[in-house]
Coordinates of C-alpha atoms and ligand atoms in Angstrom, one line a residue:
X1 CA -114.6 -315.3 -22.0
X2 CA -113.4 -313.6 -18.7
X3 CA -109.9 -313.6 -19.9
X4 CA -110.4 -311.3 -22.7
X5 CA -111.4 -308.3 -21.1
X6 CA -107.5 -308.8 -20.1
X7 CA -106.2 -308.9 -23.6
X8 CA -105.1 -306.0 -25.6
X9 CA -107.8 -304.8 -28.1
X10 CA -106.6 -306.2 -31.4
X11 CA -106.0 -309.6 -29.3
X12 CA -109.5 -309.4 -27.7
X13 CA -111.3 -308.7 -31.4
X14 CA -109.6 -311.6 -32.9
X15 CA -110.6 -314.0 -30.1
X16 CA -114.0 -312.8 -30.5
X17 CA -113.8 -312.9 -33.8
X18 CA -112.6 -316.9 -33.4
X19 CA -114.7 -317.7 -31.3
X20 CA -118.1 -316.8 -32.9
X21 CA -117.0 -318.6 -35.9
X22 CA -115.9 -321.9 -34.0
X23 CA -119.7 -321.8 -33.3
X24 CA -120.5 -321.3 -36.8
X25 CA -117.8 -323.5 -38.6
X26 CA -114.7 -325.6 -36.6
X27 CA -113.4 -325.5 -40.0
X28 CA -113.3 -322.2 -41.1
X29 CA -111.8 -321.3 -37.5
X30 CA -109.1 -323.7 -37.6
X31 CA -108.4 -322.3 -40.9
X32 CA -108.2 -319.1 -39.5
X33 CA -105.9 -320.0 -37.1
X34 CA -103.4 -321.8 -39.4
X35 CA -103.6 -318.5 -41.8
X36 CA -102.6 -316.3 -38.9
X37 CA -99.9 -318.3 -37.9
X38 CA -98.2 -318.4 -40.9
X39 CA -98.6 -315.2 -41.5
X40 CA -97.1 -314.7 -37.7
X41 CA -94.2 -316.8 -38.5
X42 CA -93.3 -315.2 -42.5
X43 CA -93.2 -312.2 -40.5
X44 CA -91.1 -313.4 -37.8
X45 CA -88.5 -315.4 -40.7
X46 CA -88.3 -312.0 -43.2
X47 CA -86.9 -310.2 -40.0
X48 CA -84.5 -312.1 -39.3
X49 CA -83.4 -312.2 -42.7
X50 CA -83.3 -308.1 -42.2
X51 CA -81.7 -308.5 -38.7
X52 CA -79.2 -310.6 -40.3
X53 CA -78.2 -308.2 -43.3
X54 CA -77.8 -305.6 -40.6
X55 CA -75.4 -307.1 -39.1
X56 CA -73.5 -308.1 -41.9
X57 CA -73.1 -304.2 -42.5
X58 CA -70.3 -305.1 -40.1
X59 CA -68.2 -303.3 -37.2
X60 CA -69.4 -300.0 -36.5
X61 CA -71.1 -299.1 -39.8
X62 CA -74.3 -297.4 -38.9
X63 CA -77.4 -298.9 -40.5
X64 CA -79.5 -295.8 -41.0
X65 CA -83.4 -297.0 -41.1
X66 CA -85.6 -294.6 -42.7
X67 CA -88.4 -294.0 -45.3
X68 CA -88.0 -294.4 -49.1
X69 CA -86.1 -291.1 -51.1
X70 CA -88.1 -288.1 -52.2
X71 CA -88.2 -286.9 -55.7
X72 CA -86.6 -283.2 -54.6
X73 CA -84.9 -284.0 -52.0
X74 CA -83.2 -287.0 -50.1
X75 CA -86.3 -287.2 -47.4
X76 CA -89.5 -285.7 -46.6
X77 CA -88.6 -286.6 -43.2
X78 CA -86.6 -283.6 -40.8
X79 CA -85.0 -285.9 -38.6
X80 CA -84.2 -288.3 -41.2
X81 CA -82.2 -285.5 -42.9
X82 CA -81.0 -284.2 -40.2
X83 CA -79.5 -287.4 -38.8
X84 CA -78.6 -288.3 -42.6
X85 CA -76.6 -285.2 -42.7
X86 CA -74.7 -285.9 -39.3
X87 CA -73.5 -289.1 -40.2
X88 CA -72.1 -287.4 -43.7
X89 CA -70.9 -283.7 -41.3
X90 CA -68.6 -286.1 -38.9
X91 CA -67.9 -289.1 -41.6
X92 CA -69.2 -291.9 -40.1
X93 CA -69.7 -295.0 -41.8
X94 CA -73.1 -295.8 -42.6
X95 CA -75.6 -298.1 -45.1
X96 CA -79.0 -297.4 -45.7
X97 CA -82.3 -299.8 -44.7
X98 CA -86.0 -298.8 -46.3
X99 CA -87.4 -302.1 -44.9
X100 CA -88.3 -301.1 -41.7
X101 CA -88.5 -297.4 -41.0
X102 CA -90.7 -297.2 -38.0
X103 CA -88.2 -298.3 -35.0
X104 CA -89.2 -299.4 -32.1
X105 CA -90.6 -295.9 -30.7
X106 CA -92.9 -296.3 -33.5
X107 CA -91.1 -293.5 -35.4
X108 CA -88.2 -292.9 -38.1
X109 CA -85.5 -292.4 -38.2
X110 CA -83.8 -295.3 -36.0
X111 CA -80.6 -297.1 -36.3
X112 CA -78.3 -300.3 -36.0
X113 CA -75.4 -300.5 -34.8
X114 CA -73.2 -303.8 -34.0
X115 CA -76.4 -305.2 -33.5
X116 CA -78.0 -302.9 -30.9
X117 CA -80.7 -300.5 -31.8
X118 CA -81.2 -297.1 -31.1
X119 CA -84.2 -294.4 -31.9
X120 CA -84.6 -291.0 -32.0
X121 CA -82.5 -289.0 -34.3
X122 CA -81.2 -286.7 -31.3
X123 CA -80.5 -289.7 -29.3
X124 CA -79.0 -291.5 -31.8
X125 CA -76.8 -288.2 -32.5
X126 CA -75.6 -287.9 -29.1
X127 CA -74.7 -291.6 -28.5
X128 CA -73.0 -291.8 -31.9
X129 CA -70.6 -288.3 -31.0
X130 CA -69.5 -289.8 -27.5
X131 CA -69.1 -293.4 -29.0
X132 CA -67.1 -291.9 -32.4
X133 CA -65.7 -289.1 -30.5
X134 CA -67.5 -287.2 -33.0
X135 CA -68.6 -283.5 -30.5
X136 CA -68.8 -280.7 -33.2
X137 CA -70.2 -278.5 -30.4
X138 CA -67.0 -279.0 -28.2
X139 CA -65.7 -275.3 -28.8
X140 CA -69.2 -273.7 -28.2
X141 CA -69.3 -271.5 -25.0
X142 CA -71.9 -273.1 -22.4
X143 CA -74.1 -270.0 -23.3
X144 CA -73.6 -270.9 -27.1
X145 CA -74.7 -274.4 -26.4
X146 CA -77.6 -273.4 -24.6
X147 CA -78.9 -271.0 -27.6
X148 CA -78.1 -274.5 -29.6
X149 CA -80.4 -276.2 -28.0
X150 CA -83.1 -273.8 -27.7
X151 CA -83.4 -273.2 -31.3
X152 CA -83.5 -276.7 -32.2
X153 CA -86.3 -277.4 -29.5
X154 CA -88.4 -274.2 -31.2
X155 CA -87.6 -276.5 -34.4
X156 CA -88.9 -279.4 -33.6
X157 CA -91.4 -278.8 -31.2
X158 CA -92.8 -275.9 -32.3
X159 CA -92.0 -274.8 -36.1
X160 CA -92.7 -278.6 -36.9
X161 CA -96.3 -278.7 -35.8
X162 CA -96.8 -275.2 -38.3
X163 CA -95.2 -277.6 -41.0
X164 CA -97.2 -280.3 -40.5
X165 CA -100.7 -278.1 -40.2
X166 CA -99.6 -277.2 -43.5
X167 CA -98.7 -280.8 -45.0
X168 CA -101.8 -282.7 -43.9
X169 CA -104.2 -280.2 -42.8
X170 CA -104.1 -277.1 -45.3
X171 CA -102.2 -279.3 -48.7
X172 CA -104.2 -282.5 -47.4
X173 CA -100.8 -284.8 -48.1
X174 CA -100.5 -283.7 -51.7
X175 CA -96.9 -282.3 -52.0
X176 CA -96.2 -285.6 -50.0
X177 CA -97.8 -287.8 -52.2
X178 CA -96.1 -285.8 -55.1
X179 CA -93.0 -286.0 -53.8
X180 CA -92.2 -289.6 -53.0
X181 CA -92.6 -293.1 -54.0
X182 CA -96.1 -294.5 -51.9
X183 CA -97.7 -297.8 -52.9
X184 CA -101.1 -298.1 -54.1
X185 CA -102.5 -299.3 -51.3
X186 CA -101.2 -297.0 -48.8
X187 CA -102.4 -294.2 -51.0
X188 CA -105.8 -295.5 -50.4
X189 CA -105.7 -295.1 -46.5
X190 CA -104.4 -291.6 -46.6
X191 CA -107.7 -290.0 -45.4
X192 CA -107.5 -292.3 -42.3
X193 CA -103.7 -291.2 -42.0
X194 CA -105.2 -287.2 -42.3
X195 CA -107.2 -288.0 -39.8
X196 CA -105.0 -288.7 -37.4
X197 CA -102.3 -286.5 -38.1
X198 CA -105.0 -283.7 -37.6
X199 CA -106.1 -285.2 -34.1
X200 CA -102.0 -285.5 -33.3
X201 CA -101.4 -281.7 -34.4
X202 CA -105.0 -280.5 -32.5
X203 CA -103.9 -282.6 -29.3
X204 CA -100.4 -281.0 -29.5
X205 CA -102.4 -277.4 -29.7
X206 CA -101.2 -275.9 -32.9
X207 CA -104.1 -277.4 -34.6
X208 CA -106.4 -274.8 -32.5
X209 CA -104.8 -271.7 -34.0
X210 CA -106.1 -270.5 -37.8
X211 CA -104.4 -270.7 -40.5
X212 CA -103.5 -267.1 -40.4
X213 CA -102.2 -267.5 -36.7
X214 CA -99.7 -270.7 -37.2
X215 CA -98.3 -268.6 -40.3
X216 CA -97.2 -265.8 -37.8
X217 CA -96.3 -268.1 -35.1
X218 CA -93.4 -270.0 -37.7
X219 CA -92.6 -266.6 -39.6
X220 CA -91.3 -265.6 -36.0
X221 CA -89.5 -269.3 -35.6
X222 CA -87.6 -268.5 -38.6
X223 CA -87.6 -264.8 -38.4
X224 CA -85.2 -266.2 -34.8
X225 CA -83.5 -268.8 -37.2
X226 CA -82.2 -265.8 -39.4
X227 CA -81.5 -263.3 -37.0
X228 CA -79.0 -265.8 -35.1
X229 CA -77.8 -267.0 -38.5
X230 CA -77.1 -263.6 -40.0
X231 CA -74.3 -263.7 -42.1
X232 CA -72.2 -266.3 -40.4
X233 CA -71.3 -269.8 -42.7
X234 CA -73.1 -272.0 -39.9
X235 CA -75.9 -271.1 -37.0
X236 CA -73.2 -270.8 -34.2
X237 CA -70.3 -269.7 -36.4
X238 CA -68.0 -270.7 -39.2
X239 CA -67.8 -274.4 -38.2
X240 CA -71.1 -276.3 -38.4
X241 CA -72.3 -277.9 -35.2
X242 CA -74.7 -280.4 -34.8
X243 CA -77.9 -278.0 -34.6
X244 CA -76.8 -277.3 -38.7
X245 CA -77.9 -281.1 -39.3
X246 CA -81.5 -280.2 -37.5
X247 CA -81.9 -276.5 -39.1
X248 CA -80.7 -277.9 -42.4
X249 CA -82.9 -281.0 -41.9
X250 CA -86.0 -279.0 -41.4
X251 CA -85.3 -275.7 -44.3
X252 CA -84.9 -278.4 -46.6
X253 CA -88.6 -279.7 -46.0
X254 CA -89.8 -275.7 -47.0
X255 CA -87.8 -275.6 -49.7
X256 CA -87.7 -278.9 -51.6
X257 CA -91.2 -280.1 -50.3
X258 CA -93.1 -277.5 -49.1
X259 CA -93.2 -275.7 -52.8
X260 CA -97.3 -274.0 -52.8
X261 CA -96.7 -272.8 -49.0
X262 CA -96.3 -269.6 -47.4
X263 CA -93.2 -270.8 -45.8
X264 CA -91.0 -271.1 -49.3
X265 CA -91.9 -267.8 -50.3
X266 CA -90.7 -266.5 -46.7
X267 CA -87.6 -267.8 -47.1
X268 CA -87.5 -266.2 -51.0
X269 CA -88.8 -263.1 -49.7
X270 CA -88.1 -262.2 -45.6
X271 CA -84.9 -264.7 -44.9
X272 CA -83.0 -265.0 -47.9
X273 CA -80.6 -265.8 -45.6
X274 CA -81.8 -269.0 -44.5
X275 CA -82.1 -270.0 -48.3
X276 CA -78.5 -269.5 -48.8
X277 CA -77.7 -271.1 -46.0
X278 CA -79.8 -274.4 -47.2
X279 CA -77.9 -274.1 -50.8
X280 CA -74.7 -274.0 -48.7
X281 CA -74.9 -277.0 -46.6
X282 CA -76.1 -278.7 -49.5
X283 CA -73.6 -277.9 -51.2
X284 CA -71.1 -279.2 -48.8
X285 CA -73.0 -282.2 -47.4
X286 CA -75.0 -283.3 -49.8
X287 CA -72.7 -283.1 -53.2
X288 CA -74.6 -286.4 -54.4
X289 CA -77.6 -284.7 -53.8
X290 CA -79.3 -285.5 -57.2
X291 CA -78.2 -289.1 -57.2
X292 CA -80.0 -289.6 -53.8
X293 CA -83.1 -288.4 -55.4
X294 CA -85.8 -290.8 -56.3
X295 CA -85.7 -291.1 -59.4
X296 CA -82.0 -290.3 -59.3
X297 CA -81.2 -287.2 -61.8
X298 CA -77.9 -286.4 -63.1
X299 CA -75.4 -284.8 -61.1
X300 CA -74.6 -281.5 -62.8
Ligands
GSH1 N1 -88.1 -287.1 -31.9 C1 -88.0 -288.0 -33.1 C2 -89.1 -287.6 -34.0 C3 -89.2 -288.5 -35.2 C4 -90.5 -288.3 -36.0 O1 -91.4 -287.6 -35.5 N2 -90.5 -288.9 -37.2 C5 -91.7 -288.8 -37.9 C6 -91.4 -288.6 -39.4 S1 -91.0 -286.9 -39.7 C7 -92.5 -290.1 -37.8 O2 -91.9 -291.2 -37.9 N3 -93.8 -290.1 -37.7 C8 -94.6 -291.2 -37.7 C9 -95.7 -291.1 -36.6 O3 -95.6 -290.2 -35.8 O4 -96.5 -292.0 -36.6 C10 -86.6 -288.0 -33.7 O5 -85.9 -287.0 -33.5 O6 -86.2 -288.9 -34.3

């Protein structure tokens, strides 16, 4: 048994698992055996039936790969909007797969393209605008381009972690489980997922603050948000860049899916201007809006 201490855990419990009943039973073991496999190979057949229909999206169509709808808005995921929303901002081709959303960063959204695949909704962003020639930032000043960035960083590094404190922590997955299709049994393990998502958001260091504290930390993210928005069309000016698909991506979680939090009423109440802005893109991007609801409603 020397070898296991070299196997990965999950590998070194099933061994030991095997191997304690091979003393008990041969023939439960070998049972036990043939059941995994086939459950190995089923796996390995259904994706490459998926890998297949990929591809058959054909020549540089973008398969987007991402979680199920939400019933008030097209995803409960920020960077699945936000990438959803650049594809629709520079008109690129793309089909949609709810298969497999975790890629293989363990995280959504991810994509296919021409059969190579690509994570991480800024990466994916970035390789898409030099492969389609498709830079909506090209007429920002290098100074304007920096601001870009560092407002989408304070996003999604540090206004994200206040959301999610919020989402698992304070509303204990509620709104979440409210607002999307989950199966039964993946309802049943969302205390495990809690769990973790409150170890993630302690590790990151948000999780230390109070309540009270992560409320004042993200009122000043978006307090920055509005100030550089003021009464300009997009954040940096009356063209919409890509740092539009992240900002959008990320108001829309506050005000489609974040409805019994302090931060919907902040945006009501201290940055109407970040409201209007959400209606705004919305508007333009997103005119199918209601029909990429789950259920679909009508489009008014
Ligand atoms: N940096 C990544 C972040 C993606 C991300 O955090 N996605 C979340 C959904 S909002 C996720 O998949 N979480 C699953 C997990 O962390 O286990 C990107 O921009 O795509």
């Amino acid at each position: 048994m020397q070898f296991m201490a070299q196997l990965e855990w999950p590998a070194a419990v099933g061994a030991r698992g095997l191997s304690w009943l091979w003393k008990r039973s041969r023939r439960v073991a070998v049972a036990a055996v043939v059941v995994v496999a086939v459950v190995k190979v089923r796996a390995y057949v259904q994706k490459q039936q998926r890998r297949k229909r990929w591809d058959a999206a054909g020549q540089d169509v973008v398969v987007l790969h991402m979680f199920g709808r939400g019933r008030h808005l097209p995803n409960l995921s920020p960077f699945v909007l936000k990438l959803e929303t650049y594809l629709r901002m520079t008109d690129i081709k793309y089909e949609i797969d709810y298969e497999e959303p975790m890629g293989s960063k363990g995280k959504s959204p991810w994509i296919t393209l021409n059969g190579e695949n690509l994570a991480d909704s800024q990466f994916v962003m970035e390789h898409l605008a030099s492969k389609f020639n498709k830079d909506l930032s090209s007429h920002l000043s290098p100074v304007e381009k920096a601001t870009a960035h560092a407002l989408r960083v304070m996003l999604e590094n540090n206004t994200l972690w206040g959301l999610a404190y919020w989402r698992y922590v304070q509303d204990k997955g509620r709104e979440i489980l409210n607002g999307m299709h989950v199966p039964f049994f993946l309802r049943l393990t969302l205390g495990m997922f809690i769990r973790q998502a409150k170890k993630v958001i302690w590790l990151h260091g948000m999780g230390r603050h109070s309540p009270h504290e992560i409320e004042y930390l993200c009122k000043q993210d978006l307090a920055a948000l509005s100030t550089h928005l003021g009464d300009k069309d997009f954040l940096m000016g009356d063209k919409p860049t890509e740092v539009d698909c992240a900002m959008f991506g990320f108001l829309c979680q506050l005000m489609y899916a974040s409805t019994s939090s302090p931060y919907l009423m902040m945006l009501e109440t201290d940055f109407p201007n970040l409201r209007s802005y959400c209606l705004r893109v919305k508007d333009k991007f997103w005119p199918d809006w209601n029909a990429c609801l789950d259920p679909p409603r009508p489009v008014s």
